[in-house]
XYZ file of N, CA and C in Angstrom:
471
model
N -6.645 5.969 23.638
C -6.090 4.823 22.949
C -7.144 4.288 21.992
N -6.752 4.101 20.748
C -7.688 3.531 19.790
C -7.486 2.028 19.740
N -8.557 1.341 19.576
C -8.503 -0.110 19.517
C -8.637 -0.542 18.073
N -7.593 -1.193 17.529
C -7.706 -1.655 16.146
C -8.704 -2.802 16.078
N -9.377 -2.889 14.986
C -10.297 -4.013 14.825
C -10.339 -4.425 13.369
N -10.586 -5.690 13.206
C -10.765 -6.227 11.865
C -12.262 -6.278 11.631
N -12.717 -5.744 10.531
C -14.154 -5.791 10.293
C -14.629 -7.233 10.228
N -15.800 -7.463 10.771
C -16.367 -8.812 10.746
C -16.595 -9.231 9.308
N -16.421 -10.515 9.064
C -16.675 -11.036 7.727
C -18.154 -10.854 7.411
N -18.462 -10.539 6.169
C -19.875 -10.383 5.828
C -20.631 -11.680 6.098
N -21.898 -11.551 6.438
C -22.716 -12.722 6.739
C -22.667 -13.679 5.557
N -22.365 -14.924 5.859
C -22.256 -15.924 4.804
C -23.528 -16.764 4.787
N -24.146 -16.857 3.632
C -25.387 -17.618 3.546
C -25.130 -19.109 3.435
N -23.980 -19.511 2.956
C -23.656 -20.932 2.856
C -22.905 -21.359 4.098
N -23.411 -22.363 4.789
C -22.778 -22.804 6.030
C -21.412 -23.415 5.780
N -21.156 -23.894 4.594
C -19.914 -24.594 4.303
C -18.813 -23.672 3.810
N -19.137 -22.448 3.544
C -18.155 -21.535 2.959
C -17.057 -21.221 3.977
N -15.799 -21.496 3.620
C -14.710 -21.252 4.574
C -14.431 -19.764 4.764
N -13.662 -19.488 5.779
C -13.256 -18.108 6.062
C -12.327 -17.590 4.977
N -12.182 -16.297 4.939
C -11.260 -15.696 3.988
C -9.830 -15.799 4.525
N -8.908 -16.150 3.653
C -7.498 -16.225 4.050
C -6.990 -14.861 4.495
N -7.471 -13.819 3.851
C -7.054 -12.459 4.204
C -7.468 -12.114 5.635
N -8.670 -12.514 6.024
C -9.158 -12.249 7.375
C -8.296 -12.980 8.412
N -7.974 -14.237 8.141
C -7.121 -15.013 9.052
C -5.739 -14.372 9.131
N -5.183 -13.993 7.987
C -3.855 -13.358 7.949
C -3.845 -12.084 8.793
N -4.813 -11.216 8.580
C -4.873 -9.958 9.333
C -5.053 -10.214 10.823
N -5.900 -11.167 11.153
C -6.134 -11.489 12.559
C -4.890 -12.024 13.240
N -4.178 -12.932 12.573
C -2.953 -13.487 13.157
C -1.902 -12.401 13.350
N -1.743 -11.557 12.358
C -0.766 -10.477 12.483
C -1.159 -9.510 13.599
N -2.455 -9.341 13.805
C -2.925 -8.440 14.858
C -2.651 -9.020 16.249
N -2.950 -10.312 16.453
C -2.744 -10.872 17.798
C -1.272 -11.103 18.109
N -0.430 -11.105 17.079
C 1.002 -11.281 17.313
C 1.733 -9.953 17.512
N 1.011 -8.866 17.522
C 1.612 -7.543 17.729
C 1.216 -7.033 19.115
N 2.189 -6.938 20.023
C 1.887 -6.514 21.395
C 1.360 -5.084 21.462
N 1.548 -4.314 20.417
C 0.986 -2.963 20.402
C -0.543 -2.994 20.448
N -1.133 -4.133 20.117
C -2.590 -4.273 20.134
C -3.111 -4.838 21.449
N -2.218 -5.108 22.399
C -2.644 -5.728 23.668
C -3.174 -4.684 24.623
N -4.087 -4.995 25.491
C -4.765 -6.284 25.621
C -5.700 -6.511 24.434
N -5.899 -7.785 24.124
C -6.705 -8.134 22.953
C -7.653 -9.273 23.309
N -8.815 -9.241 22.717
C -9.783 -10.318 22.910
C -10.218 -10.793 21.531
N -10.203 -12.094 21.344
C -10.576 -12.677 20.060
C -11.906 -13.396 20.249
N -12.869 -13.069 19.402
C -14.177 -13.714 19.524
C -14.878 -13.732 18.178
N -15.911 -14.557 18.097
C -16.755 -14.577 16.910
C -18.195 -14.817 17.338
N -19.069 -14.972 16.375
C -20.492 -15.090 16.703
C -20.828 -16.376 17.436
N -20.188 -17.485 17.057
C -20.537 -18.763 17.689
C -19.446 -19.292 18.607
N -18.219 -18.857 18.393
C -17.112 -19.361 19.205
C -16.640 -20.732 18.775
N -17.080 -21.191 17.631
C -16.697 -22.532 17.183
C -15.936 -22.472 15.864
N -16.648 -22.121 14.810
C -16.086 -22.292 13.476
C -15.002 -21.278 13.133
N -15.290 -20.002 13.291
C -14.294 -19.000 12.929
C -13.107 -19.038 13.885
N -13.385 -19.042 15.178
C -12.297 -19.055 16.164
C -11.527 -20.365 16.090
N -12.242 -21.469 15.927
C -11.570 -22.767 15.820
C -10.621 -22.810 14.637
N -11.075 -22.291 13.516
C -10.230 -22.249 12.319
C -9.070 -21.279 12.523
N -9.370 -20.129 13.091
C -8.348 -19.119 13.366
C -7.262 -19.690 14.279
N -7.687 -20.343 15.371
C -6.718 -20.910 16.316
C -5.937 -22.053 15.677
N -6.588 -22.822 14.816
C -5.881 -23.884 14.099
C -4.763 -23.319 13.237
N -5.032 -22.198 12.582
C -3.998 -21.548 11.760
C -2.884 -20.993 12.646
N -3.243 -20.475 13.825
C -2.220 -20.015 14.771
C -1.352 -21.193 15.200
N -1.980 -22.340 15.483
C -1.214 -23.532 15.887
C -0.265 -23.968 14.773
N -0.692 -23.859 13.526
C 0.203 -24.183 12.406
C 1.414 -23.259 12.438
N 1.151 -21.982 12.681
C 2.222 -20.993 12.761
C 3.161 -21.308 13.923
N 2.621 -21.952 14.967
C 3.417 -22.335 16.132
C 4.089 -23.697 15.946
N 4.042 -24.245 14.739
C 4.713 -25.504 14.392
C 4.067 -26.728 15.034
N 2.798 -26.650 15.374
C 2.118 -27.819 15.930
C 1.961 -28.867 14.841
N 1.905 -30.112 15.264
C 1.604 -31.222 14.381
C 0.145 -31.091 13.939
N -0.142 -31.355 12.668
C -1.498 -31.190 12.154
C -2.499 -32.058 12.913
N -2.107 -33.262 13.281
C -3.020 -34.137 14.035
C -3.413 -33.496 15.363
N -2.462 -32.891 16.041
C -2.747 -32.228 17.319
C -3.666 -31.030 17.129
N -3.477 -30.325 16.038
C -4.327 -29.166 15.745
C -5.773 -29.620 15.541
N -5.946 -30.672 14.767
C -7.292 -31.172 14.480
C -7.948 -31.712 15.748
N -7.177 -32.393 16.591
C -7.720 -32.890 17.859
C -8.215 -31.723 18.710
N -7.420 -30.644 18.785
C -7.844 -29.483 19.567
C -9.100 -28.852 18.962
N -9.108 -28.697 17.643
C -10.279 -28.115 16.972
C -11.535 -28.931 17.279
N -11.431 -30.251 17.138
C -12.593 -31.119 17.378
C -13.009 -31.126 18.847
N -12.047 -30.987 19.746
C -12.375 -30.969 21.178
C -13.274 -29.778 21.504
N -13.015 -28.647 20.888
C -13.818 -27.457 21.160
C -15.067 -27.382 20.281
N -14.984 -27.901 19.061
C -16.140 -27.833 18.157
C -17.166 -28.918 18.467
N -16.724 -29.981 19.091
C -17.643 -31.071 19.423
C -18.274 -31.658 18.170
N -19.578 -31.904 18.241
C -20.261 -32.499 17.089
C -20.537 -31.476 15.984
N -20.078 -30.251 16.169
C -20.267 -29.211 15.152
C -19.002 -28.978 14.318
N -18.008 -29.848 14.488
C -16.772 -29.718 13.710
C -17.098 -29.854 12.225
N -16.385 -29.100 11.425
C -16.593 -29.125 9.975
C -15.304 -29.535 9.278
N -15.440 -30.493 8.410
C -14.284 -30.969 7.653
C -13.672 -29.836 6.831
N -14.501 -28.964 6.274
C -13.999 -27.868 5.446
C -13.086 -26.945 6.262
N -13.379 -26.768 7.548
C -12.512 -25.948 8.399
C -11.192 -26.657 8.660
N -11.255 -27.975 8.862
C -10.028 -28.750 9.062
C -9.151 -28.680 7.814
N -9.793 -28.756 6.663
C -9.059 -28.666 5.403
C -8.456 -27.266 5.227
N -9.206 -26.248 5.601
C -8.703 -24.874 5.525
C -7.441 -24.745 6.375
N -7.484 -25.272 7.599
C -6.326 -25.216 8.503
C -5.130 -25.909 7.862
N -5.365 -27.079 7.292
C -4.275 -27.844 6.687
C -3.651 -27.116 5.504
N -4.468 -26.486 4.694
C -3.980 -25.871 3.456
C -3.572 -24.408 3.606
N -3.846 -23.816 4.767
C -3.507 -22.407 4.972
C -1.994 -22.215 4.856
N -1.584 -21.244 4.059
C -0.159 -20.987 3.814
C 0.394 -20.056 4.892
N 1.109 -20.636 5.859
C 1.639 -19.837 6.972
C 2.767 -18.909 6.530
N 3.366 -19.182 5.377
C 4.420 -18.299 4.873
C 3.855 -16.940 4.459
N 2.570 -16.853 4.337
C 1.890 -15.630 3.949
C 1.848 -14.620 5.097
N 2.090 -15.097 6.327
C 2.009 -14.247 7.517
C 3.298 -13.444 7.671
N 3.152 -12.156 7.924
C 4.289 -11.292 8.214
C 4.318 -11.063 9.717
N 5.357 -11.575 10.364
C 5.457 -11.403 11.814
C 5.771 -9.941 12.130
N 5.027 -9.355 13.069
C 5.274 -7.955 13.429
C 6.585 -7.795 14.197
N 7.050 -6.577 14.292
C 8.308 -6.293 14.994
C 8.180 -6.504 16.499
N 7.016 -6.227 17.056
C 6.810 -6.326 18.508
C 6.027 -7.581 18.850
N 6.724 -8.712 18.870
C 6.074 -9.988 19.174
C 5.858 -10.148 20.671
N 4.807 -10.852 21.073
C 4.567 -11.077 22.501
C 5.580 -12.064 23.087
N 5.788 -11.967 24.379
C 6.749 -12.829 25.077
C 6.411 -14.297 24.885
N 5.117 -14.647 24.976
C 4.734 -16.051 24.834
C 5.149 -16.594 23.474
N 5.113 -15.767 22.444
C 5.510 -16.207 21.105
C 7.028 -16.395 21.028
N 7.759 -15.429 21.548
C 9.226 -15.477 21.509
C 9.731 -16.704 22.257
N 9.180 -16.959 23.447
C 9.609 -18.113 24.242
C 9.270 -19.424 23.540
N 8.088 -19.494 22.958
C 7.679 -20.715 22.265
C 8.557 -20.964 21.046
N 8.882 -19.931 20.300
C 9.756 -20.073 19.135
C 11.153 -20.528 19.553
N 11.655 -19.984 20.661
C 12.977 -20.392 21.157
C 12.973 -21.873 21.521
N 11.910 -22.330 22.183
C 11.813 -23.752 22.527
C 11.750 -24.611 21.269
N 10.995 -24.158 20.269
C 10.872 -24.921 19.035
C 12.230 -25.032 18.332
N 12.975 -23.924 18.300
C 14.291 -23.955 17.660
C 15.248 -24.880 18.411
N 15.179 -24.894 19.738
C 15.999 -25.819 20.529
C 15.663 -27.264 20.184
N 14.375 -27.562 20.090
C 13.950 -28.918 19.740
C 14.418 -29.290 18.343
N 14.352 -28.359 17.409
C 14.822 -28.614 16.050
C 16.320 -28.918 16.039
N 17.087 -28.152 16.807
C 18.529 -28.394 16.892
C 18.810 -29.765 17.496
N 18.048 -30.141 18.536
C 18.214 -31.460 19.148
C 17.882 -32.567 18.152
N 16.804 -32.376 17.368
C 16.440 -33.375 16.350
C 17.529 -33.499 15.297
N 18.077 -32.369 14.874
C 19.156 -32.399 13.884
C 20.383 -33.126 14.425
N 20.736 -32.842 15.675
C 21.874 -33.504 16.308
C 21.630 -35.002 16.400
N 20.425 -35.387 16.791
C 20.087 -36.803 16.899
C 20.162 -37.477 15.528
N 19.647 -36.833 14.497
C 19.728 -37.387 13.144
C 21.171 -37.535 12.693
N 21.991 -36.546 13.000
C 23.402 -36.604 12.634
C 24.081 -37.771 13.338
N 23.790 -37.958 14.625
C 24.374 -39.070 15.371
C 23.911 -40.408 14.807
N 22.643 -40.500 14.445
C 22.125 -41.736 13.856
C 22.802 -42.026 12.525
N 23.033 -40.992 11.722
C 23.732 -41.175 10.440
C 25.165 -41.647 10.663
N 25.827 -41.074 11.679
C 27.202 -41.478 11.982
C 27.258 -42.932 12.435
N 26.315 -43.346 13.267
C 26.262 -44.737 13.723
C 26.008 -45.658 12.537
N 25.095 -45.278 11.664
C 24.793 -46.076 10.476
C 26.017 -46.186 9.571
N 26.738 -45.096 9.381
C 27.954 -45.120 8.559
C 29.007 -46.021 9.196
N 29.155 -45.946 10.517
C 30.109 -46.800 11.233
C 29.728 -48.266 11.062
N 28.449 -48.579 11.212
C 27.981 -49.960 11.060
C 28.202 -50.469 9.640
N 27.977 -49.624 8.654
C 28.210 -50.016 7.266
C 29.692 -50.279 7.021
N 30.548 -49.453 7.603
C 31.996 -49.641 7.466
C 32.420 -50.958 8.103
N 31.878 -51.255 9.282
C 32.189 -52.525 9.950
C 31.723 -53.709 9.117
N 30.521 -53.621 8.556
C 30.001 -54.697 7.711
C 30.902 -54.906 6.501
N 31.366 -53.833 5.899
C 32.254 -53.921 4.741
C 33.570 -54.582 5.122
N 34.130 -54.206 6.272
C 35.378 -54.817 6.732
C 35.198 -56.308 6.990
N 34.076 -56.692 7.577
C 33.812 -58.110 7.830
C 33.685 -58.881 6.526
N 33.036 -58.300 5.540
C 32.905 -58.955 4.239
C 34.276 -59.138 3.589
N 35.128 -58.103 3.692
C 36.469 -58.199 3.120
C 37.287 -59.276 3.821
N 37.173 -59.362 5.144
C 37.891 -60.392 5.897
C 37.404 -61.782 5.504
N 36.104 -61.941 5.326
C 35.565 -63.237 4.925
C 36.049 -63.617 3.531
N 36.136 -62.640 2.629
C 36.642 -62.909 1.286
C 38.103 -63.337 1.339
N 38.885 -62.655 2.178
C 40.296 -63.009 2.313
C 40.443 -64.413 2.886
N 39.631 -64.745 3.889
C 39.677 -66.084 4.474
C 39.266 -67.134 3.451
N 38.299 -66.816 2.620
C 37.867 -67.752 1.580
C 38.981 -67.987 0.573
N 39.698 -66.923 0.223
C 40.814 -67.043 -0.724
C 41.920 -67.891 -0.112
N 42.237 -67.637 1.158
C 43.283 -68.406 1.850
C 42.866 -69.867 1.943
N 41.619 -70.120 2.279
C 41.138 -71.503 2.393
C 41.189 -72.199 1.045
N 40.869 -71.493 -0.019
C 40.911 -72.083 -1.359
C 42.345 -72.378 -1.768
N 43.284 -71.498 -1.404
C 44.698 -71.701 -1.739
C 45.273 -72.898 -0.989
N 44.917 -73.071 0.272
C 45.471 -74.173 1.068
C 44.876 -75.506 0.662
N 43.687 -75.528 0.129
C 43.078 -76.794 -0.265
C 43.538 -77.229 -1.647
N 44.134 -76.340 -2.418
C 44.582 -76.749 -3.749
C 45.969 -77.282 -3.770
């Protein structure tokens, strides 16, 4: 069995230089393909590259950006880098091509996310219906008040 690997990024002399989008894309596509399992993800420090990589995975998993940053900072501690947080925020998840053989954990998580989305849509629809009903009631009350005002004006003249 051959083990696929992504070549390590060349040594970067600038500490602030972000990771390559291509490297993150290839890595995400690799860990989402069960044909590559078992798989271990690691880097030289375990903070910046992996933290950024996992942040991009969380974006792909539809996590809230605030939650992603909290997780990144929890693991990076006082070594968190704003440039990595910005990279996570700006990373284009539409660039990722999901492989045909997705892992079970991904499939189950996506199913849960779609269920939650459907529930949110249903709730929004119900809220819109209630708002429309309330607006209709308000309009009817205004019309009744206008009619009563007209009747009162007619009887006083």
